[in-house]
Amino acid sequence: MSSSTEHRTDGRGRTTGSVLSGLAVAVGCVLFLGGFVWGALIYRPYTVPTDSMAPTIAAGARVLAERVDGSEIRRGDIVVFKDDVWGDLPMVKRVVGTGGDKVACCTEQGRLTVNGKPVEEPYLQGSGPASPVGFKAKVPAGQLFLLGDHRNDSLDSRVHLTDGDHGSVPRSAVNARVDARAWPLGSVGVMQRPTSFAALPGGISQPGPVQPITFAVVAGAVLILGGAAYGPLARRGTRKRG
């Protein structure tokens, strides 16, 4: 009698466990696949070919860039853009000035100024001035002034100052805004917005949904693996009891 009752109890336990493991796998698949689809609709991967954005983004690094309209771009954003004057390839630079801004360098302390206000730039390569050569420009309406973080090795708006738009590019040239580093593994992480631009009109942008997307993919993978592992573990436990 006792043996029969134990057998039925174990059976119900295995049935409940099988249902729960199946549910975990199903939910995991939804999260995992849904996260990938969500990410594919919003983000595009790019490989940065040069070290002009070092140390923020090293040469050869892979980044995830959110598809955004140029009107959403704020100072401090790292953007992917393509402009005929700059060349026929996508480029990655940081926005330091928007339409109407007066951008200049450098103060006696070696800082960049936007509308006369010095800007702290902790992301720059090295400890020297914000630019090895002085410059000043007024950004036309609807345009963006772009610089690399490695100012000693970046071909950016400073090179195009004599162009009709004072080195700036139109907002419509922007394809995406860099939200995270995806490779190499040691540099993986969300791109932080520089707070030094927050006090200026328009403030800074907010990160896209890269973190919830990552959570959905990771959580989905854990549920799938955990649910799939239940069967073999349950059978091993049954054999041991037998």
GROMACS .gro file of C-alpha atoms in nm:
model
  242
    1MET     CA    1   0.000   0.000   0.000
    2SER     CA    2   0.275   0.238   0.097
    3SER     CA    3   0.473   0.154  -0.216
    4SER     CA    4   0.170   0.217  -0.438
    5THR     CA    5   0.101   0.554  -0.275
    6GLU     CA    6   0.465   0.654  -0.314
    7HIS     CA    7   0.456   0.555  -0.682
    8ARG     CA    8   0.147   0.768  -0.749
    9THR     CA    9   0.296   1.065  -0.564
   10ASP     CA   10   0.619   1.041  -0.760
   11GLY     CA   11   0.416   1.022  -1.080
   12ARG     CA   12   0.222   1.337  -0.997
   13GLY     CA   13   0.550   1.511  -0.903
   14ARG     CA   14   0.708   1.414  -1.231
   15THR     CA   15   0.401   1.528  -1.423
   16THR     CA   16   0.397   1.866  -1.246
   17GLY     CA   17   0.771   1.904  -1.303
   18SER     CA   18   0.732   1.821  -1.672
   19VAL     CA   19   0.457   2.083  -1.710
   20LEU     CA   20   0.666   2.347  -1.534
   21SER     CA   21   0.977   2.264  -1.734
   22GLY     CA   22   0.778   2.283  -2.058
   23LEU     CA   23   0.633   2.616  -1.951
   24ALA     CA   24   0.981   2.745  -1.867
   25VAL     CA   25   1.109   2.645  -2.212
   26ALA     CA   26   0.808   2.805  -2.384
   27VAL     CA   27   0.843   3.134  -2.193
   28GLY     CA   28   1.219   3.123  -2.248
   29CYS     CA   29   1.173   3.087  -2.624
   30VAL     CA   30   0.936   3.386  -2.631
   31LEU     CA   31   1.181   3.602  -2.436
   32PHE     CA   32   1.488   3.484  -2.626
   33LEU     CA   33   1.345   3.514  -2.976
   34GLY     CA   34   1.142   3.823  -2.891
   35GLY     CA   35   1.452   3.995  -2.755
   36PHE     CA   36   1.646   3.919  -3.073
   37VAL     CA   37   1.365   4.040  -3.297
   38TRP     CA   38   1.317   4.355  -3.087
   39GLY     CA   39   1.689   4.425  -3.101
   40ALA     CA   40   1.708   4.364  -3.477
   41LEU     CA   41   1.427   4.615  -3.537
   42ILE     CA   42   1.587   4.889  -3.326
   43TYR     CA   43   1.963   4.835  -3.343
   44ARG     CA   44   2.225   4.799  -3.613
   45PRO     CA   45   2.577   4.659  -3.557
   46TYR     CA   46   2.876   4.858  -3.676
   47THR     CA   47   3.249   4.798  -3.676
   48VAL     CA   48   3.456   5.107  -3.599
   49PRO     CA   49   3.754   5.092  -3.839
   50THR     CA   50   3.985   5.353  -3.683
   51ASP     CA   51   4.094   5.467  -3.337
   52SER     CA   52   3.953   5.819  -3.381
   53MET     CA   53   3.703   5.745  -3.100
   54ALA     CA   54   3.959   5.590  -2.863
   55PRO     CA   55   3.958   5.531  -2.573
   56THR     CA   56   3.576   5.527  -2.575
   57ILE     CA   57   3.565   5.291  -2.874
   58ALA     CA   58   3.879   5.112  -2.990
   59ALA     CA   59   3.964   5.041  -3.353
   60GLY     CA   60   3.794   4.721  -3.468
   61ALA     CA   61   3.534   4.731  -3.191
   62ARG     CA   62   3.174   4.632  -3.263
   63VAL     CA   63   2.902   4.867  -3.142
   64LEU     CA   64   2.522   4.860  -3.135
   65ALA     CA   65   2.365   5.174  -3.272
   66GLU     CA   66   1.999   5.262  -3.228
   67ARG     CA   67   1.813   5.364  -3.542
   68VAL     CA   68   1.701   5.721  -3.471
   69ASP     CA   69   1.597   6.028  -3.662
   70GLY     CA   70   1.856   6.306  -3.679
   71SER     CA   71   1.617   6.538  -3.495
   72GLU     CA   72   1.659   6.324  -3.181
   73ILE     CA   73   2.034   6.377  -3.157
   74ARG     CA   74   2.173   6.577  -2.863
   75ARG     CA   75   2.515   6.706  -2.767
   76GLY     CA   76   2.739   6.432  -2.634
   77ASP     CA   77   2.583   6.159  -2.849
   78ILE     CA   78   2.808   5.930  -3.049
   79VAL     CA   79   2.652   5.896  -3.392
   80VAL     CA   80   2.693   5.695  -3.710
   81PHE     CA   81   2.658   5.918  -4.015
   82LYS     CA   82   2.738   5.939  -4.383
   83ASP     CA   83   2.808   6.263  -4.565
   84ASP     CA   84   2.931   6.305  -4.923
   85VAL     CA   85   3.175   6.580  -4.826
   86TRP     CA   86   3.337   6.355  -4.562
   87GLY     CA   87   3.352   6.046  -4.784
   88ASP     CA   88   3.132   5.762  -4.899
   89LEU     CA   89   3.162   5.544  -4.588
   90PRO     CA   90   2.976   5.548  -4.254
   91MET     CA   91   3.171   5.735  -3.984
   92VAL     CA   92   3.145   5.740  -3.605
   93LYS     CA   93   3.200   6.069  -3.415
   94ARG     CA   94   3.074   6.254  -3.110
   95VAL     CA   95   2.835   6.551  -3.138
   96VAL     CA   96   2.970   6.855  -2.951
   97GLY     CA   97   2.758   7.127  -3.110
   98THR     CA   98   2.411   7.165  -3.260
   99GLY     CA   99   2.245   7.432  -3.473
  100GLY     CA  100   2.315   7.784  -3.342
  101ASP     CA  101   2.602   7.680  -3.114
  102LYS     CA  102   2.937   7.857  -3.111
  103VAL     CA  103   3.203   7.591  -3.064
  104ALA     CA  104   3.562   7.691  -2.987
  105CYS     CA  105   3.889   7.556  -2.848
  106CYS     CA  106   4.075   7.600  -2.638
  107THR     CA  107   4.057   7.792  -2.308
  108GLU     CA  108   4.370   7.857  -2.101
  109GLN     CA  109   4.294   7.528  -1.928
  110GLY     CA  110   4.277   7.351  -2.265
  111ARG     CA  111   3.901   7.296  -2.265
  112LEU     CA  112   3.644   7.301  -2.541
  113THR     CA  113   3.375   7.569  -2.508
  114VAL     CA  114   3.017   7.565  -2.631
  115ASN     CA  115   2.854   7.909  -2.637
  116GLY     CA  116   3.136   8.034  -2.418
  117LYS     CA  117   3.090   7.766  -2.149
  118PRO     CA  118   3.384   7.529  -2.085
  119VAL     CA  119   3.293   7.162  -2.123
  120GLU     CA  120   3.453   6.883  -1.921
  121GLU     CA  121   3.541   6.592  -2.150
  122PRO     CA  122   3.661   6.298  -1.937
  123TYR     CA  123   3.627   6.064  -2.236
  124LEU     CA  124   3.919   6.220  -2.430
  125GLN     CA  125   4.234   6.031  -2.519
  126GLY     CA  126   4.529   6.159  -2.315
  127SER     CA  127   4.553   6.446  -2.070
  128GLY     CA  128   4.642   6.729  -2.307
  129PRO     CA  129   4.419   7.006  -2.443
  130ALA     CA  130   4.084   6.926  -2.602
  131SER     CA  131   4.240   6.991  -2.943
  132PRO     CA  132   4.603   7.017  -3.052
  133VAL     CA  133   4.506   7.311  -3.276
  134GLY     CA  134   4.273   7.596  -3.190
  135PHE     CA  135   3.950   7.651  -3.380
  136LYS     CA  136   3.612   7.818  -3.364
  137ALA     CA  137   3.292   7.771  -3.560
  138LYS     CA  138   2.927   7.864  -3.554
  139VAL     CA  139   2.702   7.569  -3.631
  140PRO     CA  140   2.430   7.646  -3.888
  141ALA     CA  141   2.067   7.561  -3.808
  142GLY     CA  142   1.985   7.194  -3.862
  143GLN     CA  143   2.352   7.094  -3.853
  144LEU     CA  144   2.581   6.904  -3.616
  145PHE     CA  145   2.946   6.971  -3.523
  146LEU     CA  146   3.133   6.642  -3.477
  147LEU     CA  147   3.465   6.553  -3.315
  148GLY     CA  148   3.646   6.228  -3.238
  149ASP     CA  149   3.749   6.148  -2.881
  150HIS     CA  150   4.108   6.093  -2.996
  151ARG     CA  151   4.158   6.454  -3.102
  152ASN     CA  152   4.520   6.400  -3.211
  153ASP     CA  153   4.415   6.131  -3.458
  154SER     CA  154   4.067   6.219  -3.581
  155LEU     CA  155   3.960   6.365  -3.914
  156ASP     CA  156   3.645   6.547  -3.807
  157SER     CA  157   3.470   6.884  -3.830
  158ARG     CA  158   3.799   7.065  -3.767
  159VAL     CA  159   3.928   6.943  -4.105
  160HIS     CA  160   3.621   7.081  -4.284
  161LEU     CA  161   3.605   7.425  -4.122
  162THR     CA  162   3.649   7.599  -4.458
  163ASP     CA  163   3.348   7.418  -4.606
  164GLY     CA  164   3.028   7.611  -4.653
  165ASP     CA  165   2.875   7.463  -4.337
  166HIS     CA  166   3.180   7.535  -4.115
  167GLY     CA  167   3.267   7.169  -4.079
  168SER     CA  168   2.921   7.058  -3.972
  169VAL     CA  169   2.696   6.790  -4.123
  170PRO     CA  170   2.316   6.795  -4.159
  171ARG     CA  171   2.110   6.608  -3.901
  172SER     CA  172   1.964   6.406  -4.187
  173ALA     CA  173   2.308   6.251  -4.243
  174VAL     CA  174   2.280   6.062  -3.913
  175ASN     CA  175   2.178   5.697  -3.944
  176ALA     CA  176   2.199   5.583  -3.582
  177ARG     CA  177   2.317   5.666  -3.230
  178VAL     CA  178   2.568   5.436  -3.057
  179ASP     CA  179   2.415   5.285  -2.744
  180ALA     CA  180   2.653   5.006  -2.644
  181ARG     CA  181   2.980   4.828  -2.713
  182ALA     CA  182   2.928   4.464  -2.813
  183TRP     CA  183   3.284   4.349  -2.886
  184PRO     CA  184   3.549   4.276  -2.767
  185LEU     CA  185   3.406   4.105  -2.459
  186GLY     CA  186   3.621   4.305  -2.219
  187SER     CA  187   3.465   4.631  -2.334
  188VAL     CA  188   3.097   4.524  -2.348
  189GLY     CA  189   2.870   4.780  -2.188
  190VAL     CA  190   2.616   5.058  -2.230
  191MET     CA  191   2.750   5.390  -2.357
  192GLN     CA  192   2.717   5.653  -2.085
  193ARG     CA  193   2.591   6.000  -2.176
  194PRO     CA  194   2.840   6.273  -2.075
  195THR     CA  195   2.678   6.485  -1.804
  196SER     CA  196   2.890   6.787  -1.899
  197PHE     CA  197   2.640   6.869  -2.175
  198ALA     CA  198   2.331   6.824  -1.955
  199ALA     CA  199   2.317   7.188  -1.843
  200LEU     CA  200   2.309   7.320  -2.200
  201PRO     CA  201   1.976   7.386  -2.378
  202GLY     CA  202   1.826   7.060  -2.503
  203GLY     CA  203   2.010   6.854  -2.243
  204ILE     CA  204   2.133   6.505  -2.324
  205SER     CA  205   1.959   6.204  -2.478
  206GLN     CA  206   1.844   5.894  -2.292
  207PRO     CA  207   1.976   5.544  -2.368
  208GLY     CA  208   1.763   5.320  -2.587
  209PRO     CA  209   1.618   4.984  -2.474
  210VAL     CA  210   1.945   4.793  -2.503
  211GLN     CA  211   1.937   4.688  -2.135
  212PRO     CA  212   1.582   4.540  -2.132
  213ILE     CA  213   1.656   4.369  -2.463
  214THR     CA  214   1.970   4.213  -2.317
  215PHE     CA  215   1.777   4.106  -2.007
  216ALA     CA  216   1.508   3.940  -2.220
  217VAL     CA  217   1.765   3.744  -2.422
  218VAL     CA  218   1.966   3.633  -2.118
  219ALA     CA  219   1.657   3.544  -1.912
  220GLY     CA  220   1.515   3.351  -2.206
  221ALA     CA  221   1.837   3.152  -2.246
  222VAL     CA  222   1.841   3.067  -1.874
  223LEU     CA  223   1.478   2.947  -1.880
  224ILE     CA  224   1.536   2.737  -2.192
  225LEU     CA  225   1.846   2.570  -2.049
  226GLY     CA  226   1.686   2.522  -1.707
  227GLY     CA  227   1.366   2.375  -1.850
  228ALA     CA  228   1.554   2.148  -2.089
  229ALA     CA  229   1.777   2.022  -1.807
  230TYR     CA  230   1.484   1.914  -1.588
  231GLY     CA  231   1.410   1.592  -1.777
  232PRO     CA  232   1.759   1.437  -1.754
  233LEU     CA  233   1.794   1.548  -1.391
  234ALA     CA  234   1.453   1.402  -1.298
  235ARG     CA  235   1.535   1.069  -1.465
  236ARG     CA  236   1.869   1.053  -1.287
  237GLY     CA  237   1.696   1.118  -0.955
  238THR     CA  238   1.443   0.840  -1.028
  239ARG     CA  239   1.719   0.591  -1.108
  240LYS     CA  240   1.899   0.674  -0.787
  241ARG     CA  241   1.583   0.622  -0.578
  242GLY     CA  242   1.519   0.295  -0.760
   0.00000   0.00000   0.00000
